[in-house]
């Protein structure tokens, strides 16, 4: 099987005469739109500085003002023209930097823009039973034990703030008194229900004070009550977990769960899911939450603007990471240059042969300091380098406050001074600085341990991915797609692993680390993935802002299919395919286009098109 070096593929394909004739029209169209590219250094590597959509933001409760400010800073995009962002991204990674260099198909590649709009990339989770998750029902299961709608409106904003501060132990008060206006037994019952259902961990009682009735809220069982929702308030006949479908736009899974937990005033760890989904995309997945009613969840749809909840049911089990069958992708590649014959060849090859199962670019970070370098330093037990790689100044696209924080660190090596420059304390840099402030510069291991475990392991997994990508490229170059001795054991090809790790001062025969979490056992991974349910269609369009298919939410809201011209200015490739877990749709798309999918190259392509 012929393999093609990525270096032989130019970023901008040679254009036909028709392409050249259309270039001026494309440029005029872009100038008329006067649109700025959206850039966010926190986005996944797949993202490019594409034509931004009007991004709706969720409404955050007023009592979360400090955390809201951090969230807004994390989510906000720094405006800038595409040329300047492309210039900054010159310092980013390309595919060859992380070992992605081979193709397995023989067709001629062509140009196309990935994720020009986040709605051009839609992901539907496939559950362990093979069912594809869809948001198609907003109804709530009928339950006589659910509280009335008035439960959600009977408390004032001031009452809710005081109750939350009590619930989260944010003040020294041991109770909160709520005066019952228009006192009736029914009104008192509703207030009791509202406090207990909206603020898990709080108990209530009624007291007479100076001839007036008050509902007194107090802690039932100390700080553990917040993490463990009330057992006695949940009907025995109802499953302990409410499962629902989460539809979200331009937000990653953990961000969405954090927002839901703030609205519900519970800890995020009572939510469970089978896998995390891309940020810059529309994604649909199943979530389970412990002892929160479907009624409460459905009520959030009134104020959540960039995600919706539906398809509610009660079950007796949570969800577990990795127990999904995979994901179904619907992808639009805009402004394609390939002929119909090229596209047919490319898609047939994807369906029949598949693609190299590389770890995608988002595995390695968006800045000039790749995450695999930090992972390598952890495995080498070089903690000074770990600290330096995370905190040192770096060229490229980053938010302004991070740049100032890094500059302060380089100048003073003072965690407190650098932390003052950082309004967002929940980022990795902020967490490490807080750790250094707490444990001191001589105990970097403990300081690093403040970073959540999943984030710490991300660095090590990135190094594993870097090694695997390089080894697969080397193996395909030498042996093609035939099975050879050494594929399943460290024999023959295994020498290349040893050589690569020796160059990094590591021993493949001894990957135990003195910190147990950082010990690596290794696992098998398929070299070639053949997607299932592959379908495609080429469509014409005039307006780059028009959606080219309807989403689950569009269907629920009765929005019609977009009307497309038969002979538009631009062409787009709409494709659908299903992939197993831990495989990257961008690597499948890379095989179709024969192009580098890194943000560095995609940004340059998009900027060229904007000219």
Coordinates of C-alpha atoms in Angstrom, one line a residue:
X1 CA 0.0 0.0 0.0
X2 CA 1.4 3.3 -1.0
X3 CA 2.1 5.8 1.9
X4 CA 2.4 9.5 1.3
X5 CA 4.6 11.8 3.4
X6 CA 2.8 14.7 4.8
X7 CA 5.7 16.9 3.7
X8 CA 4.8 16.3 0.1
X9 CA 1.3 17.8 0.6
X10 CA 1.2 21.6 0.1
X11 CA -1.2 23.4 2.5
X12 CA -2.9 25.2 -0.4
X13 CA -3.7 22.9 -3.3
X14 CA -2.9 24.1 -6.8
X15 CA -6.2 25.7 -8.0
X16 CA -8.0 25.1 -11.2
X17 CA -9.0 28.0 -13.5
X18 CA -12.4 28.0 -12.0
X19 CA -10.9 28.4 -8.6
X20 CA -8.8 31.3 -9.7
X21 CA -11.8 33.0 -11.3
X22 CA -13.7 32.7 -8.0
X23 CA -10.9 34.0 -5.9
X24 CA -11.9 37.7 -6.3
X25 CA -15.5 37.0 -5.6
X26 CA -14.6 35.1 -2.4
X27 CA -12.5 38.0 -1.3
X28 CA -15.2 40.5 -1.9
X29 CA -17.7 38.3 0.0
X30 CA -15.4 38.2 3.0
X31 CA -14.7 41.9 3.0
X32 CA -18.4 42.6 2.9
X33 CA -19.1 40.4 5.9
X34 CA -16.4 42.3 7.8
X35 CA -16.2 39.4 10.2
X36 CA -13.4 38.8 12.6
X37 CA -11.9 35.4 13.3
X38 CA -12.6 34.1 16.7
X39 CA -9.6 32.9 18.6
X40 CA -9.5 31.2 21.9
X41 CA -6.2 29.8 23.3
X42 CA -8.3 27.4 25.4
X43 CA -10.0 25.8 22.5
X44 CA -9.1 22.3 21.3
X45 CA -6.3 21.9 18.8
X46 CA -8.8 21.0 16.1
X47 CA -10.2 24.5 16.2
X48 CA -9.3 27.1 13.7
X49 CA -9.9 30.8 13.6
X50 CA -13.0 30.4 11.6
X51 CA -16.0 32.6 10.9
X52 CA -17.5 32.9 14.4
X53 CA -21.1 32.2 15.1
X54 CA -23.2 34.2 17.5
X55 CA -22.3 32.3 20.7
X56 CA -25.0 32.3 23.3
X57 CA -23.8 32.4 26.9
X58 CA -25.5 30.6 29.8
X59 CA -27.0 32.7 32.6
X60 CA -25.0 32.3 35.8
X61 CA -26.7 32.8 39.2
X62 CA -25.9 36.2 40.7
X63 CA -24.6 34.6 43.9
X64 CA -21.8 33.0 41.9
X65 CA -20.4 36.4 40.9
X66 CA -16.7 35.7 41.7
X67 CA -16.7 32.3 40.0
X68 CA -18.8 33.8 37.2
X69 CA -16.2 36.4 36.6
X70 CA -13.5 33.7 36.3
X71 CA -15.7 31.7 33.9
X72 CA -16.3 34.7 31.7
X73 CA -12.6 35.3 31.6
X74 CA -11.9 31.7 30.7
X75 CA -14.6 31.6 28.0
X76 CA -14.2 35.0 26.5
X77 CA -12.3 35.2 23.2
X78 CA -9.7 37.9 22.6
X79 CA -10.7 39.7 19.4
X80 CA -8.2 39.9 16.7
X81 CA -7.9 39.8 13.0
X82 CA -7.1 36.4 11.4
X83 CA -3.8 37.6 10.1
X84 CA -2.5 38.4 13.5
X85 CA -3.7 35.2 15.0
X86 CA -2.2 33.2 12.2
X87 CA 1.1 35.0 12.9
X88 CA 0.9 34.0 16.5
X89 CA 0.1 30.4 15.6
X90 CA 3.4 30.1 13.6
X91 CA 4.8 29.0 17.0
X92 CA 2.2 26.2 17.3
X93 CA 2.7 22.5 16.6
X94 CA 2.3 20.8 13.2
X95 CA 1.4 17.2 12.7
X96 CA 5.0 16.2 12.0
X97 CA 6.1 17.6 15.4
X98 CA 4.1 14.9 17.1
X99 CA 4.9 12.0 14.8
X100 CA 1.9 12.2 12.4
X101 CA 3.5 11.8 9.0
X102 CA 1.9 9.0 7.0
X103 CA -1.2 8.2 5.0
X104 CA -2.6 4.8 3.9
X105 CA -4.7 5.8 0.9
X106 CA -3.5 6.6 -2.6
X107 CA -6.0 9.2 -3.8
X108 CA -5.0 12.8 -4.5
X109 CA -5.8 15.2 -1.7
X110 CA -7.7 18.5 -1.8
X111 CA -8.3 21.6 0.3
X112 CA -11.2 22.1 2.7
X113 CA -11.8 24.1 5.9
X114 CA -12.6 22.1 9.1
X115 CA -14.8 23.7 11.7
X116 CA -15.4 27.1 9.9
X117 CA -18.4 27.2 12.3
X118 CA -18.6 25.1 15.4
X119 CA -22.0 23.8 14.1
X120 CA -20.1 22.2 11.2
X121 CA -18.9 19.5 13.6
X122 CA -21.7 17.4 15.4
X123 CA -21.1 14.5 17.7
X124 CA -23.7 12.0 18.8
X125 CA -22.6 9.5 21.5
X126 CA -23.2 5.8 20.9
X127 CA -24.1 3.9 24.1
X128 CA -22.9 0.5 25.1
X129 CA -26.2 -0.9 23.7
X130 CA -25.4 0.6 20.3
X131 CA -28.1 3.2 20.5
X132 CA -27.2 6.7 19.2
X133 CA -28.0 9.5 21.7
X134 CA -30.4 12.1 20.4
X135 CA -32.2 15.0 22.0
X136 CA -35.8 14.5 20.8
X137 CA -38.0 14.8 23.9
X138 CA -38.3 17.5 26.5
X139 CA -41.1 15.8 28.5
X140 CA -40.6 14.9 32.2
X141 CA -41.6 11.5 33.6
X142 CA -44.8 11.8 35.6
X143 CA -44.2 11.4 39.3
X144 CA -46.7 12.3 42.0
X145 CA -43.9 12.9 44.5
X146 CA -42.4 15.7 42.5
X147 CA -42.8 19.2 44.1
X148 CA -45.0 21.8 42.4
X149 CA -43.7 24.4 40.0
X150 CA -44.1 27.0 42.7
X151 CA -41.2 25.3 44.5
X152 CA -38.9 26.9 42.0
X153 CA -40.2 30.5 42.4
X154 CA -41.3 30.8 46.1
X155 CA -37.8 31.8 47.3
X156 CA -36.4 35.3 46.6
X157 CA -33.0 35.8 45.1
X158 CA -31.8 37.1 48.5
X159 CA -33.2 34.0 50.2
X160 CA -31.4 31.8 47.7
X161 CA -28.1 33.6 48.2
X162 CA -28.3 33.3 52.0
X163 CA -29.3 29.6 51.8
X164 CA -26.4 28.9 49.4
X165 CA -23.9 30.6 51.7
X166 CA -25.3 28.5 54.6
X167 CA -25.2 25.3 52.5
X168 CA -21.6 25.9 51.4
X169 CA -20.4 27.1 54.9
X170 CA -19.4 30.5 53.4
X171 CA -20.3 32.4 56.6
X172 CA -20.5 31.8 60.3
X173 CA -24.2 31.6 60.5
X174 CA -25.7 28.3 61.7
X175 CA -29.2 28.9 60.3
X176 CA -31.2 31.1 58.0
X177 CA -34.7 32.4 58.9
X178 CA -37.2 33.0 56.1
X179 CA -40.3 34.9 57.0
X180 CA -43.5 33.4 55.7
X181 CA -45.5 36.1 54.0
X182 CA -49.2 35.4 53.6
X183 CA -48.9 32.6 56.1
X184 CA -50.8 29.4 55.2
X185 CA -50.0 25.7 55.8
X186 CA -49.7 25.2 52.0
X187 CA -47.3 28.2 51.7
X188 CA -45.1 26.8 54.5
X189 CA -45.1 23.4 52.9
X190 CA -43.9 24.8 49.6
X191 CA -41.1 26.7 51.3
X192 CA -40.0 23.6 53.2
X193 CA -39.9 21.6 49.9
X194 CA -38.1 24.4 48.1
X195 CA -35.3 24.6 50.6
X196 CA -34.8 20.8 50.9
X197 CA -35.0 20.2 47.1
X198 CA -32.9 23.1 46.0
X199 CA -30.3 23.0 48.8
X200 CA -29.3 19.4 49.5
X201 CA -27.9 19.0 53.0
X202 CA -30.2 21.6 54.7
X203 CA -33.1 20.7 57.0
X204 CA -36.0 23.0 57.9
X205 CA -38.4 23.6 60.8
X206 CA -41.1 26.2 61.5
X207 CA -40.8 28.7 64.4
X208 CA -42.9 31.5 65.8
X209 CA -41.1 34.8 66.4
X210 CA -42.8 37.9 67.6
X211 CA -46.1 36.6 66.3
X212 CA -44.7 35.8 62.8
X213 CA -44.0 32.5 61.2
X214 CA -40.5 31.7 60.0
X215 CA -39.0 28.7 58.2
X216 CA -35.6 28.0 59.8
X217 CA -33.0 26.3 57.5
X218 CA -30.0 24.6 59.2
X219 CA -27.4 21.9 58.4
X220 CA -28.6 18.4 58.8
X221 CA -25.3 16.5 59.0
X222 CA -22.3 18.7 58.7
X223 CA -20.2 19.2 55.5
X224 CA -20.7 15.7 54.3
X225 CA -24.4 16.4 53.6
X226 CA -23.5 18.6 50.6
X227 CA -21.6 15.7 48.8
X228 CA -24.2 13.1 49.8
X229 CA -27.8 14.2 48.7
X230 CA -30.5 13.5 51.3
X231 CA -31.4 9.8 51.3
X232 CA -34.7 10.0 53.1
X233 CA -36.2 12.6 50.6
X234 CA -36.0 10.3 47.6
X235 CA -38.9 7.8 46.9
X236 CA -37.8 4.2 47.2
X237 CA -39.7 3.2 44.1
X238 CA -37.7 5.6 41.9
X239 CA -34.3 4.8 40.5
X240 CA -31.5 6.8 42.3
X241 CA -30.1 8.2 39.1
X242 CA -31.8 10.5 36.7
X243 CA -30.4 9.9 33.2
X244 CA -30.7 12.6 30.6
X245 CA -29.4 13.7 27.2
X246 CA -27.2 16.7 27.2
X247 CA -27.2 18.8 24.0
X248 CA -24.5 21.4 24.1
X249 CA -22.9 24.0 21.8
X250 CA -19.4 25.3 21.9
X251 CA -18.7 24.1 25.5
X252 CA -16.8 21.1 26.7
X253 CA -18.4 18.4 28.9
X254 CA -16.9 19.4 32.3
X255 CA -17.7 23.1 31.8
X256 CA -21.3 22.1 31.1
X257 CA -21.4 19.9 34.3
X258 CA -19.9 22.7 36.4
X259 CA -22.6 25.1 35.2
X260 CA -25.3 22.6 36.0
X261 CA -23.9 21.9 39.4
X262 CA -23.9 25.7 40.2
X263 CA -27.5 26.1 39.2
X264 CA -28.5 23.0 41.1
X265 CA -26.2 23.9 44.1
X266 CA -24.6 20.5 44.2
X267 CA -21.1 19.1 43.9
X268 CA -20.0 18.2 40.3
X269 CA -19.0 14.7 41.4
X270 CA -22.6 13.6 41.6
X271 CA -22.7 13.6 37.8
X272 CA -21.4 10.8 35.7
X273 CA -20.9 10.3 32.0
X274 CA -19.3 7.8 29.5
X275 CA -16.9 10.2 27.7
X276 CA -16.0 13.9 27.3
X277 CA -16.9 15.6 24.1
X278 CA -15.2 18.4 22.0
X279 CA -15.7 22.0 23.0
X280 CA -15.9 23.6 19.5
X281 CA -18.8 21.4 18.3
X282 CA -22.4 20.5 18.8
X283 CA -22.4 17.4 20.9
X284 CA -25.1 15.1 22.2
X285 CA -24.4 12.6 25.0
X286 CA -26.0 10.8 28.0
X287 CA -25.4 12.1 31.6
X288 CA -26.5 10.6 34.9
X289 CA -27.0 12.6 38.1
X290 CA -27.6 11.2 41.6
X291 CA -30.9 12.1 43.2
X292 CA -31.8 15.1 41.3
X293 CA -35.3 15.0 39.8
X294 CA -36.1 15.3 36.1
X295 CA -38.4 18.2 37.0
X296 CA -35.5 20.2 38.5
X297 CA -33.3 19.5 35.5
X298 CA -36.0 20.3 32.9
X299 CA -36.6 23.6 34.8
X300 CA -33.0 24.7 33.8
X301 CA -33.9 24.7 30.1
X302 CA -35.6 28.0 30.7
X303 CA -32.3 29.7 31.5
X304 CA -29.6 27.6 29.8
X305 CA -29.0 29.1 26.4
X306 CA -26.1 27.1 24.9
X307 CA -27.2 23.7 26.1
X308 CA -30.4 21.8 26.6
X309 CA -31.5 18.8 28.7
X310 CA -34.0 16.2 27.7
X311 CA -35.0 12.5 27.3
X312 CA -35.2 12.0 31.1
X313 CA -35.5 8.6 32.8
X314 CA -34.8 7.1 36.2
X315 CA -32.4 4.2 36.6
X316 CA -30.6 2.4 39.4
X317 CA -27.0 2.9 38.1
X318 CA -24.7 5.8 37.2
X319 CA -22.6 5.9 34.0
X320 CA -19.0 4.9 33.8
X321 CA -16.2 6.3 31.7
X322 CA -15.4 4.3 28.7
X323 CA -18.6 2.1 28.6
X324 CA -19.7 3.7 25.3
X325 CA -19.4 2.0 21.9
X326 CA -18.2 5.2 20.3
X327 CA -19.4 8.3 18.6
X328 CA -21.3 9.2 15.4
X329 CA -19.9 12.3 13.6
X330 CA -21.6 14.6 11.2
X331 CA -19.0 16.9 9.6
X332 CA -19.0 19.7 7.1
X333 CA -15.8 20.6 5.2
X334 CA -16.4 24.0 3.6
X335 CA -14.9 25.6 0.5
X336 CA -13.5 22.3 -0.9
X337 CA -11.4 22.3 -4.0
X338 CA -11.5 18.6 -5.0
X339 CA -13.3 17.3 -8.1
X340 CA -16.2 15.0 -7.7
X341 CA -14.0 12.1 -8.8
X342 CA -11.4 13.0 -6.1
X343 CA -14.0 13.2 -3.4
X344 CA -15.5 9.9 -4.4
X345 CA -12.1 8.2 -4.4
X346 CA -11.3 9.7 -1.0
X347 CA -14.5 8.7 0.7
X348 CA -14.5 5.2 -0.8
X349 CA -11.0 4.8 0.5
X350 CA -12.1 6.0 4.0
X351 CA -14.9 3.4 4.0
X352 CA -13.0 0.5 2.6
X353 CA -9.4 1.0 3.9
X354 CA -9.8 3.4 6.8
X355 CA -7.2 5.7 8.4
X356 CA -4.1 5.6 10.6
X357 CA -5.3 5.6 14.3
X358 CA -3.0 8.5 15.3
X359 CA -3.7 10.5 18.5
X360 CA -5.1 13.8 17.2
X361 CA -3.5 17.2 17.6
X362 CA -5.7 18.2 20.5
X363 CA -3.8 15.6 22.6
X364 CA -0.7 17.8 22.6
X365 CA -1.9 21.3 23.5
X366 CA -2.2 24.6 21.6
X367 CA 0.9 26.5 22.6
X368 CA 4.6 26.5 21.9
X369 CA 5.1 24.2 24.9
X370 CA 3.6 20.8 24.0
X371 CA 2.0 18.8 26.8
X372 CA 4.1 15.8 26.0
X373 CA 7.2 17.7 27.0
X374 CA 5.7 18.2 30.5
X375 CA 4.8 14.5 30.6
X376 CA 8.3 13.5 29.7
X377 CA 9.7 15.7 32.5
X378 CA 7.3 14.1 35.0
X379 CA 8.4 10.6 34.0
X380 CA 12.1 11.7 34.2
X381 CA 11.3 12.9 37.8
X382 CA 12.6 16.4 36.7
X383 CA 10.3 18.5 38.7
X384 CA 12.1 21.8 38.2
X385 CA 11.6 21.4 34.5
X386 CA 7.9 20.5 35.0
X387 CA 7.4 23.8 36.9
X388 CA 9.4 25.7 34.3
X389 CA 7.5 24.3 31.3
X390 CA 4.2 25.1 32.8
X391 CA 5.0 28.6 34.0
X392 CA 7.6 30.0 31.7
X393 CA 6.8 32.7 29.0
X394 CA 6.1 31.2 25.6
X395 CA 5.5 32.6 22.1
X396 CA 2.2 32.2 20.4
X397 CA -1.5 32.7 21.1
X398 CA -2.4 33.0 24.7
X399 CA -4.8 35.1 26.8
X400 CA -3.4 38.4 28.0
X401 CA -3.6 37.7 31.7
X402 CA -1.6 34.4 31.2
X403 CA 1.1 36.3 29.3
X404 CA 1.4 38.8 32.2
X405 CA 1.5 36.0 34.8
X406 CA 4.3 34.2 32.9
X407 CA 6.3 37.5 32.6
X408 CA 6.0 38.1 36.3
X409 CA 7.1 34.6 37.1
X410 CA 10.1 34.8 34.8
X411 CA 11.1 38.1 36.5
X412 CA 10.5 37.3 40.2
X413 CA 10.0 33.5 40.6
X414 CA 7.5 34.7 43.2
X415 CA 4.3 32.5 43.3
X416 CA 2.3 35.2 45.1
X417 CA 3.3 38.0 42.7
X418 CA 2.6 35.8 39.6
X419 CA -0.8 34.8 41.1
X420 CA -1.8 38.4 41.5
X421 CA -1.6 38.8 37.7
X422 CA -3.9 35.9 37.2
X423 CA -7.7 36.6 37.6
X424 CA -8.5 33.0 36.7
X425 CA -7.2 30.8 39.5
X426 CA -8.7 27.5 38.3
X427 CA -6.3 27.2 35.3
X428 CA -3.4 24.8 35.6
X429 CA -1.0 27.7 36.0
X430 CA -3.0 29.2 38.9
X431 CA -3.3 25.8 40.6
X432 CA 0.4 25.2 40.4
X433 CA 1.2 28.7 41.8
X434 CA -1.2 28.2 44.7
X435 CA 0.6 24.9 45.4
X436 CA 4.0 26.6 45.3
X437 CA 2.6 29.2 47.7
X438 CA 1.4 26.6 50.0
X439 CA 4.2 24.0 50.0
X440 CA 7.2 26.2 48.9
X441 CA 9.6 26.1 46.0
X442 CA 11.4 23.1 47.4
X443 CA 8.4 20.8 47.4
X444 CA 7.3 21.0 43.8
X445 CA 5.9 17.5 43.8
X446 CA 3.3 18.4 46.5
X447 CA 2.6 21.8 44.7
X448 CA 2.0 19.9 41.4
X449 CA -0.3 17.5 43.3
X450 CA -2.8 20.4 43.8
X451 CA -3.7 20.1 40.1
X452 CA -6.6 17.7 39.7
X453 CA -5.5 14.1 39.0
X454 CA -7.0 13.9 35.5
X455 CA -5.2 17.0 34.4
X456 CA -1.9 15.7 35.8
X457 CA -2.3 12.4 34.1
X458 CA -3.1 14.2 30.8
X459 CA 0.6 15.2 30.5
X460 CA 1.8 11.6 30.9
X461 CA -0.8 10.3 28.4
X462 CA 0.3 13.0 26.0
X463 CA 3.8 11.6 26.1
X464 CA 2.5 8.1 25.6
X465 CA 0.6 9.4 22.6
X466 CA 3.7 11.1 21.2
X467 CA 5.7 7.9 21.4
X468 CA 2.9 5.8 19.9
X469 CA 2.4 8.2 16.9
X470 CA 6.1 8.2 16.1
X471 CA 6.3 4.4 16.4
X472 CA 3.3 3.8 14.1
X473 CA 4.7 6.2 11.5
X474 CA 8.0 4.3 11.6
X475 CA 6.3 0.9 11.5
X476 CA 4.1 1.8 8.5
X477 CA 7.1 3.3 6.7
X478 CA 9.1 0.0 7.1
X479 CA 6.3 -2.7 6.8
X480 CA 3.2 -1.1 5.4
X481 CA -0.1 -2.6 6.6
X482 CA 1.0 -6.3 6.8
X483 CA 1.3 -7.9 10.2
X484 CA 4.9 -8.6 11.3
X485 CA 6.6 -10.1 14.3
X486 CA 7.0 -7.5 17.0
X487 CA 3.5 -6.0 16.5
X488 CA 2.2 -7.6 19.6
X489 CA 5.4 -8.0 21.6
X490 CA 8.5 -5.9 22.1
X491 CA 10.5 -7.8 19.4
X492 CA 12.0 -6.5 16.2
X493 CA 10.1 -3.2 15.9
X494 CA 10.2 -3.0 19.8
X495 CA 13.9 -1.9 19.4
X496 CA 12.6 1.4 18.0
X497 CA 10.6 2.0 21.3
X498 CA 13.7 1.3 23.3
X499 CA 15.8 3.7 21.2
X500 CA 13.3 6.5 21.5
X501 CA 12.9 6.2 25.2
X502 CA 16.6 5.9 25.8
X503 CA 17.0 9.2 23.9
X504 CA 14.6 10.7 26.5
X505 CA 16.5 9.2 29.4
X506 CA 13.8 6.6 30.1
X507 CA 13.8 2.8 30.2
X508 CA 10.9 1.0 28.5
X509 CA 11.5 -2.1 30.8
X510 CA 11.1 0.0 33.9
X511 CA 8.3 2.6 33.7
X512 CA 7.6 2.5 37.4
X513 CA 7.5 5.9 39.0
X514 CA 8.1 6.6 42.7
X515 CA 4.6 8.3 42.6
X516 CA 2.2 5.5 41.8
X517 CA -0.1 7.6 39.6
X518 CA 2.7 8.3 37.2
X519 CA 3.7 4.6 36.6
X520 CA 2.9 3.4 33.1
X521 CA 1.8 -0.1 32.2
X522 CA 1.0 0.4 28.6
X523 CA -1.7 -1.1 26.4
X524 CA -2.6 -2.2 22.8
X525 CA -4.0 0.2 20.3
X526 CA -5.2 -0.6 16.7
X527 CA -3.1 0.9 13.9
X528 CA -5.9 1.2 11.4
X529 CA -9.5 2.1 12.0
X530 CA -12.2 1.5 9.4
X531 CA -15.1 3.8 10.2
X532 CA -18.7 2.5 10.1
X533 CA -21.9 4.0 8.6
X534 CA -19.9 6.2 6.2
X535 CA -22.0 8.5 4.0
X536 CA -21.3 11.7 2.2
X537 CA -22.8 14.4 0.0
X538 CA -21.4 17.4 -1.9
X539 CA -23.6 20.5 -1.6
X540 CA -23.3 24.0 -3.0
X541 CA -23.9 27.2 -1.0
X542 CA -23.5 31.0 -1.2
X543 CA -23.6 32.2 2.3
X544 CA -20.7 30.9 4.6
X545 CA -22.9 31.6 7.6
X546 CA -25.8 29.3 6.6
X547 CA -26.0 25.9 8.4
X548 CA -25.8 23.0 6.0
X549 CA -27.9 20.5 8.1
X550 CA -30.4 20.6 10.9
X551 CA -29.5 19.7 14.5
X552 CA -31.6 17.8 17.1
X553 CA -32.5 21.2 18.6
X554 CA -33.5 22.5 15.2
X555 CA -35.9 19.6 14.8
X556 CA -37.4 19.9 18.2
X557 CA -38.0 23.6 17.5
X558 CA -39.5 22.9 14.1
X559 CA -36.8 24.7 12.1
X560 CA -36.9 23.8 8.4
X561 CA -34.1 22.3 6.5
X562 CA -31.8 25.1 5.0
X563 CA -32.6 25.9 1.4
X564 CA -29.4 25.5 -0.7
X565 CA -28.8 26.7 -4.2
X566 CA -28.2 24.2 -7.0
X567 CA -25.2 26.1 -8.3
X568 CA -23.7 28.1 -5.4
X569 CA -20.4 30.0 -5.2
X570 CA -18.8 27.5 -2.8
X571 CA -18.9 23.7 -2.4
X572 CA -18.9 21.7 0.9
X573 CA -18.5 18.1 1.7
X574 CA -21.0 16.7 4.2
X575 CA -19.8 13.4 5.7
X576 CA -21.1 11.1 8.4
X577 CA -19.3 8.2 10.0
X578 CA -19.1 6.3 13.3
X579 CA -15.9 5.7 15.3
X580 CA -15.0 3.5 18.3
X581 CA -13.9 5.2 21.6
X582 CA -10.5 6.9 21.8
X583 CA -10.2 7.5 18.1
X584 CA -10.0 11.0 16.5
X585 CA -12.4 12.2 13.8
X586 CA -9.8 14.7 12.7
X587 CA -7.5 11.9 11.8
X588 CA -10.2 10.4 9.6
X589 CA -10.7 13.8 8.0
X590 CA -7.0 14.2 7.5
X591 CA -6.9 11.0 5.5
X592 CA -9.7 12.3 3.2
X593 CA -8.1 15.7 2.6
X594 CA -4.4 14.6 2.8
X595 CA -3.8 17.8 4.8
X596 CA -2.3 18.8 8.1
X597 CA -5.1 19.3 10.6
X598 CA -3.0 21.2 13.1
X599 CA -4.4 24.6 14.2
X600 CA -1.2 26.1 12.8
X601 CA -1.9 25.0 9.2
X602 CA -5.7 25.2 9.4
X603 CA -5.4 28.8 10.6
X604 CA -3.0 29.7 7.7
X605 CA -5.5 28.1 5.2
X606 CA -8.4 30.0 6.6
X607 CA -6.5 33.2 6.6
X608 CA -5.6 32.7 3.0
X609 CA -9.2 32.1 2.1
X610 CA -10.2 35.3 3.9
X611 CA -7.9 37.4 1.7

